[in-house]
Amino acid sequence: MKTVEGHQVKDSLRKYLMAEQKGLCCYCCRSLTMDRTHIEHLKARSSYPEKSMDYHNMTLSCNSRRTCDIQKQNWYDETLFVSPVAADCEIHFGFYEDGRIYGNDEAAEETILRLNLNDNALVQARKQQYENCLLMAEEMGEEFVLAEYLEENIDGNLPAFADMIAYFYAKGHFNSGLFETDS
């Protein structure tokens, strides 16, 4: 039976997780809103009931029906799941300019597959964000990309796909020197 207190606790938990995750889905890095999130248990409650109330087992996921926790369901494999809360999570993944994500190891590849992180709509959204950053870098400079796409806004949130933009920023994709032309 659901209670008012239970809803209040869940809402408070969502607020804490939202702030901790800087407004991004733990899996795909889409922007989240409070009313379009799901409290995700990294280790499924059905298989790990002792972890059901463990804060370190909870994250926020988007409500996409085609990706992320909806696709993951109760899957958890200690050796084949790259946890989004792992300190080294980002080193397991890379991105292509066309918006696809790839894994640097077997666990990352399996995680991408299980969570459907190369879903066409998600790939197109990442590609559009990458292209927006390229355009902004060309027009405004790489400092603009850093300020607008990799730094928290006034609410403490990051823009969608900040992980991908950080990946390409580190590789010099938005370097102002790349856009200079001979006059």
PDB file of C-alpha atoms in Angstrom:
ATOM      1  CA  MET A   1       0.000   0.000   0.000  1.00  0.00           C
ATOM      2  CA  LYS A   2       1.372   3.366  -1.051  1.00  0.00           C
ATOM      3  CA  THR A   3       1.291   6.167   1.473  1.00  0.00           C
ATOM      4  CA  VAL A   4       1.728   9.926   1.386  1.00  0.00           C
ATOM      5  CA  GLU A   5       4.875   9.497   3.452  1.00  0.00           C
ATOM      6  CA  GLY A   6       6.199   6.956   0.980  1.00  0.00           C
ATOM      7  CA  HIS A   7       5.711   9.397  -1.907  1.00  0.00           C
ATOM      8  CA  GLN A   8       7.433  12.144   0.072  1.00  0.00           C
ATOM      9  CA  VAL A   9      10.413   9.891   0.776  1.00  0.00           C
ATOM     10  CA  LYS A  10      10.641   8.921  -2.918  1.00  0.00           C
ATOM     11  CA  ASP A  11      10.421  12.571  -3.972  1.00  0.00           C
ATOM     12  CA  SER A  12      13.193  13.503  -1.535  1.00  0.00           C
ATOM     13  CA  LEU A  13      15.315  10.616  -2.783  1.00  0.00           C
ATOM     14  CA  ARG A  14      14.760  11.735  -6.391  1.00  0.00           C
ATOM     15  CA  LYS A  15      15.874  15.275  -5.493  1.00  0.00           C
ATOM     16  CA  TYR A  16      19.087  14.007  -3.880  1.00  0.00           C
ATOM     17  CA  LEU A  17      19.853  11.687  -6.783  1.00  0.00           C
ATOM     18  CA  MET A  18      19.029  14.404  -9.327  1.00  0.00           C
ATOM     19  CA  ALA A  19      21.484  16.773  -7.630  1.00  0.00           C
ATOM     20  CA  GLU A  20      24.137  14.070  -7.310  1.00  0.00           C
ATOM     21  CA  GLN A  21      23.822  13.131 -10.997  1.00  0.00           C
ATOM     22  CA  LYS A  22      23.696  16.767 -12.092  1.00  0.00           C
ATOM     23  CA  GLY A  23      20.367  16.233 -13.851  1.00  0.00           C
ATOM     24  CA  LEU A  24      21.509  13.439 -16.164  1.00  0.00           C
ATOM     25  CA  CYS A  25      20.330   9.868 -16.670  1.00  0.00           C
ATOM     26  CA  CYS A  26      22.805   7.502 -15.055  1.00  0.00           C
ATOM     27  CA  TYR A  27      23.050   5.425 -18.236  1.00  0.00           C
ATOM     28  CA  CYS A  28      22.533   7.533 -21.374  1.00  0.00           C
ATOM     29  CA  CYS A  29      23.179  11.051 -20.000  1.00  0.00           C
ATOM     30  CA  ARG A  30      19.949  12.503 -21.344  1.00  0.00           C
ATOM     31  CA  SER A  31      18.651  15.444 -19.355  1.00  0.00           C
ATOM     32  CA  LEU A  32      16.180  14.438 -16.657  1.00  0.00           C
ATOM     33  CA  THR A  33      13.162  16.166 -15.186  1.00  0.00           C
ATOM     34  CA  MET A  34      11.737  15.258 -11.793  1.00  0.00           C
ATOM     35  CA  ASP A  35       8.503  13.929 -13.283  1.00  0.00           C
ATOM     36  CA  ARG A  36      10.204  11.812 -15.959  1.00  0.00           C
ATOM     37  CA  THR A  37      12.602   9.694 -13.939  1.00  0.00           C
ATOM     38  CA  HIS A  38      12.778   6.252 -12.474  1.00  0.00           C
ATOM     39  CA  ILE A  39      14.674   5.279  -9.346  1.00  0.00           C
ATOM     40  CA  GLU A  40      16.919   2.570 -10.691  1.00  0.00           C
ATOM     41  CA  HIS A  41      18.363  -0.178  -8.527  1.00  0.00           C
ATOM     42  CA  LEU A  42      21.702  -1.168 -10.031  1.00  0.00           C
ATOM     43  CA  LYS A  43      21.354  -4.573  -8.433  1.00  0.00           C
ATOM     44  CA  ALA A  44      17.701  -5.527  -8.935  1.00  0.00           C
ATOM     45  CA  ARG A  45      15.528  -5.668  -5.834  1.00  0.00           C
ATOM     46  CA  SER A  46      14.167  -9.058  -6.893  1.00  0.00           C
ATOM     47  CA  SER A  47      17.637 -10.626  -6.929  1.00  0.00           C
ATOM     48  CA  TYR A  48      19.259  -8.537  -4.187  1.00  0.00           C
ATOM     49  CA  PRO A  49      16.481  -7.708  -1.700  1.00  0.00           C
ATOM     50  CA  GLU A  50      19.067  -6.749   0.924  1.00  0.00           C
ATOM     51  CA  LYS A  51      20.144  -3.884  -1.418  1.00  0.00           C
ATOM     52  CA  SER A  52      16.642  -2.511  -2.028  1.00  0.00           C
ATOM     53  CA  MET A  53      17.058   0.360   0.437  1.00  0.00           C
ATOM     54  CA  ASP A  54      20.799   0.847  -0.041  1.00  0.00           C
ATOM     55  CA  TYR A  55      21.348   4.415  -1.285  1.00  0.00           C
ATOM     56  CA  HIS A  56      24.556   3.349  -3.063  1.00  0.00           C
ATOM     57  CA  ASN A  57      22.502   0.896  -5.122  1.00  0.00           C
ATOM     58  CA  MET A  58      20.169   3.627  -6.399  1.00  0.00           C
ATOM     59  CA  THR A  59      20.462   6.019  -9.305  1.00  0.00           C
ATOM     60  CA  LEU A  60      18.058   7.966 -11.502  1.00  0.00           C
ATOM     61  CA  SER A  61      17.330   6.750 -14.981  1.00  0.00           C
ATOM     62  CA  CYS A  62      15.292   8.284 -17.773  1.00  0.00           C
ATOM     63  CA  ASN A  63      11.899   6.852 -18.630  1.00  0.00           C
ATOM     64  CA  SER A  64      12.789   5.920 -22.204  1.00  0.00           C
ATOM     65  CA  ARG A  65      10.968   2.749 -23.183  1.00  0.00           C
ATOM     66  CA  ARG A  66      13.721   1.790 -25.642  1.00  0.00           C
ATOM     67  CA  THR A  67      16.881   2.276 -23.581  1.00  0.00           C
ATOM     68  CA  CYS A  68      18.452   2.341 -20.135  1.00  0.00           C
ATOM     69  CA  ASP A  69      16.766   0.674 -17.150  1.00  0.00           C
ATOM     70  CA  ILE A  70      13.653  -0.384 -19.101  1.00  0.00           C
ATOM     71  CA  GLN A  71      15.921  -2.471 -21.325  1.00  0.00           C
ATOM     72  CA  LYS A  72      18.209  -3.527 -18.482  1.00  0.00           C
ATOM     73  CA  GLN A  73      15.286  -4.860 -16.451  1.00  0.00           C
ATOM     74  CA  ASN A  74      16.709  -7.074 -13.685  1.00  0.00           C
ATOM     75  CA  TRP A  75      19.989  -7.812 -15.443  1.00  0.00           C
ATOM     76  CA  TYR A  76      23.117  -7.497 -13.360  1.00  0.00           C
ATOM     77  CA  ASP A  77      26.353  -9.345 -13.906  1.00  0.00           C
ATOM     78  CA  GLU A  78      29.301  -8.534 -11.658  1.00  0.00           C
ATOM     79  CA  THR A  79      31.787  -9.061 -14.496  1.00  0.00           C
ATOM     80  CA  LEU A  80      29.792  -7.775 -17.505  1.00  0.00           C
ATOM     81  CA  PHE A  81      28.006  -4.709 -16.149  1.00  0.00           C
ATOM     82  CA  VAL A  82      29.810  -1.367 -16.071  1.00  0.00           C
ATOM     83  CA  SER A  83      28.201   0.498 -13.203  1.00  0.00           C
ATOM     84  CA  PRO A  84      27.534   4.190 -13.818  1.00  0.00           C
ATOM     85  CA  VAL A  85      28.672   4.903 -10.256  1.00  0.00           C
ATOM     86  CA  ALA A  86      32.047   3.193 -10.672  1.00  0.00           C
ATOM     87  CA  ALA A  87      34.935   5.637 -10.383  1.00  0.00           C
ATOM     88  CA  ASP A  88      36.387   4.371 -13.667  1.00  0.00           C
ATOM     89  CA  CYS A  89      33.109   4.153 -15.594  1.00  0.00           C
ATOM     90  CA  GLU A  90      34.057   6.631 -18.321  1.00  0.00           C
ATOM     91  CA  ILE A  91      37.278   4.864 -19.337  1.00  0.00           C
ATOM     92  CA  HIS A  92      35.224   1.884 -20.497  1.00  0.00           C
ATOM     93  CA  PHE A  93      33.420   3.865 -23.201  1.00  0.00           C
ATOM     94  CA  GLY A  94      34.151   6.000 -26.233  1.00  0.00           C
ATOM     95  CA  PHE A  95      32.068   7.796 -28.843  1.00  0.00           C
ATOM     96  CA  TYR A  96      31.939   8.132 -32.591  1.00  0.00           C
ATOM     97  CA  GLU A  97      31.141  11.475 -34.206  1.00  0.00           C
ATOM     98  CA  ASP A  98      27.938   9.994 -35.622  1.00  0.00           C
ATOM     99  CA  GLY A  99      26.538   9.662 -32.087  1.00  0.00           C
ATOM    100  CA  ARG A 100      27.224   5.992 -31.458  1.00  0.00           C
ATOM    101  CA  ILE A 101      28.879   4.802 -28.272  1.00  0.00           C
ATOM    102  CA  TYR A 102      31.387   1.952 -28.181  1.00  0.00           C
ATOM    103  CA  GLY A 103      32.939  -0.134 -25.453  1.00  0.00           C
ATOM    104  CA  ASN A 104      36.633  -0.423 -24.768  1.00  0.00           C
ATOM    105  CA  ASP A 105      36.179  -3.870 -23.235  1.00  0.00           C
ATOM    106  CA  GLU A 106      33.760  -6.798 -23.128  1.00  0.00           C
ATOM    107  CA  ALA A 107      31.857  -5.470 -20.107  1.00  0.00           C
ATOM    108  CA  ALA A 108      31.264  -2.112 -21.774  1.00  0.00           C
ATOM    109  CA  GLU A 109      30.107  -3.765 -25.001  1.00  0.00           C
ATOM    110  CA  GLU A 110      27.675  -5.959 -23.053  1.00  0.00           C
ATOM    111  CA  THR A 111      26.393  -2.967 -21.079  1.00  0.00           C
ATOM    112  CA  ILE A 112      25.788  -1.011 -24.299  1.00  0.00           C
ATOM    113  CA  LEU A 113      23.942  -3.979 -25.786  1.00  0.00           C
ATOM    114  CA  ARG A 114      21.797  -4.721 -22.708  1.00  0.00           C
ATOM    115  CA  LEU A 115      20.825  -1.057 -22.204  1.00  0.00           C
ATOM    116  CA  ASN A 116      20.364  -0.432 -25.947  1.00  0.00           C
ATOM    117  CA  LEU A 117      22.602   2.634 -25.782  1.00  0.00           C
ATOM    118  CA  ASN A 118      22.915   2.733 -29.568  1.00  0.00           C
ATOM    119  CA  ASP A 119      19.168   3.093 -30.092  1.00  0.00           C
ATOM    120  CA  ASN A 120      18.614   5.203 -33.214  1.00  0.00           C
ATOM    121  CA  ALA A 121      16.818   8.076 -31.441  1.00  0.00           C
ATOM    122  CA  LEU A 122      19.525   8.244 -28.777  1.00  0.00           C
ATOM    123  CA  VAL A 123      22.307   8.120 -31.388  1.00  0.00           C
ATOM    124  CA  GLN A 124      20.638  10.937 -33.349  1.00  0.00           C
ATOM    125  CA  ALA A 125      20.267  13.072 -30.201  1.00  0.00           C
ATOM    126  CA  ARG A 126      23.953  12.599 -29.336  1.00  0.00           C
ATOM    127  CA  LYS A 127      24.976  13.392 -32.925  1.00  0.00           C
ATOM    128  CA  GLN A 128      22.903  16.588 -32.863  1.00  0.00           C
ATOM    129  CA  GLN A 129      24.528  17.680 -29.594  1.00  0.00           C
ATOM    130  CA  TYR A 130      27.989  16.994 -31.048  1.00  0.00           C
ATOM    131  CA  GLU A 131      27.173  18.999 -34.177  1.00  0.00           C
ATOM    132  CA  ASN A 132      25.814  21.858 -32.032  1.00  0.00           C
ATOM    133  CA  CYS A 133      29.101  21.939 -30.149  1.00  0.00           C
ATOM    134  CA  LEU A 134      31.109  21.962 -33.373  1.00  0.00           C
ATOM    135  CA  LEU A 135      29.067  24.877 -34.652  1.00  0.00           C
ATOM    136  CA  MET A 136      29.419  26.767 -31.376  1.00  0.00           C
ATOM    137  CA  ALA A 137      33.157  26.104 -31.285  1.00  0.00           C
ATOM    138  CA  GLU A 138      33.504  27.464 -34.797  1.00  0.00           C
ATOM    139  CA  GLU A 139      31.371  30.546 -34.075  1.00  0.00           C
ATOM    140  CA  MET A 140      32.240  31.273 -30.442  1.00  0.00           C
ATOM    141  CA  GLY A 141      35.395  29.316 -29.646  1.00  0.00           C
ATOM    142  CA  GLU A 142      36.189  26.268 -27.555  1.00  0.00           C
ATOM    143  CA  GLU A 143      35.848  28.272 -24.318  1.00  0.00           C
ATOM    144  CA  PHE A 144      32.167  28.694 -25.153  1.00  0.00           C
ATOM    145  CA  VAL A 145      31.777  24.922 -25.545  1.00  0.00           C
ATOM    146  CA  LEU A 146      33.471  24.441 -22.194  1.00  0.00           C
ATOM    147  CA  ALA A 147      31.240  26.987 -20.463  1.00  0.00           C
ATOM    148  CA  GLU A 148      27.937  25.995 -22.090  1.00  0.00           C
ATOM    149  CA  TYR A 149      28.243  22.233 -22.532  1.00  0.00           C
ATOM    150  CA  LEU A 150      30.608  21.051 -19.803  1.00  0.00           C
ATOM    151  CA  GLU A 151      29.880  23.248 -16.808  1.00  0.00           C
ATOM    152  CA  GLU A 152      26.916  23.125 -14.472  1.00  0.00           C
ATOM    153  CA  ASN A 153      24.125  25.619 -14.993  1.00  0.00           C
ATOM    154  CA  ILE A 154      22.633  27.764 -12.222  1.00  0.00           C
ATOM    155  CA  ASP A 155      20.546  24.780 -11.039  1.00  0.00           C
ATOM    156  CA  GLY A 156      23.636  22.581 -10.733  1.00  0.00           C
ATOM    157  CA  ASN A 157      22.773  20.503 -13.811  1.00  0.00           C
ATOM    158  CA  LEU A 158      24.909  19.588 -16.792  1.00  0.00           C
ATOM    159  CA  PRO A 159      23.654  19.698 -20.389  1.00  0.00           C
ATOM    160  CA  ALA A 160      22.600  16.441 -22.024  1.00  0.00           C
ATOM    161  CA  PHE A 161      25.419  14.168 -23.145  1.00  0.00           C
ATOM    162  CA  ALA A 162      28.093  16.074 -21.211  1.00  0.00           C
ATOM    163  CA  ASP A 163      30.050  12.807 -21.025  1.00  0.00           C
ATOM    164  CA  MET A 164      30.273  12.614 -24.816  1.00  0.00           C
ATOM    165  CA  ILE A 165      31.160  16.293 -25.164  1.00  0.00           C
ATOM    166  CA  ALA A 166      33.898  15.892 -22.516  1.00  0.00           C
ATOM    167  CA  TYR A 167      35.245  12.926 -24.487  1.00  0.00           C
ATOM    168  CA  PHE A 168      35.508  14.944 -27.703  1.00  0.00           C
ATOM    169  CA  TYR A 169      36.694  18.079 -25.897  1.00  0.00           C
ATOM    170  CA  ALA A 170      39.613  16.111 -24.430  1.00  0.00           C
ATOM    171  CA  LYS A 171      40.459  14.891 -27.941  1.00  0.00           C
ATOM    172  CA  GLY A 172      40.604  18.483 -29.234  1.00  0.00           C
ATOM    173  CA  HIS A 173      37.525  18.344 -31.469  1.00  0.00           C
ATOM    174  CA  PHE A 174      36.443  21.845 -30.474  1.00  0.00           C
ATOM    175  CA  ASN A 175      39.885  23.459 -30.674  1.00  0.00           C
ATOM    176  CA  SER A 176      39.521  26.893 -32.263  1.00  0.00           C
ATOM    177  CA  GLY A 177      42.590  26.304 -34.430  1.00  0.00           C
ATOM    178  CA  LEU A 178      40.703  23.620 -36.347  1.00  0.00           C
ATOM    179  CA  PHE A 179      38.322  26.207 -37.792  1.00  0.00           C
ATOM    180  CA  GLU A 180      40.817  28.809 -39.006  1.00  0.00           C
ATOM    181  CA  THR A 181      40.800  29.342 -42.752  1.00  0.00           C
ATOM    182  CA  ASP A 182      43.286  30.978 -45.071  1.00  0.00           C
ATOM    183  CA  SER A 183      42.090  34.388 -46.216  1.00  0.00           C
TER     184      SER A 183
END
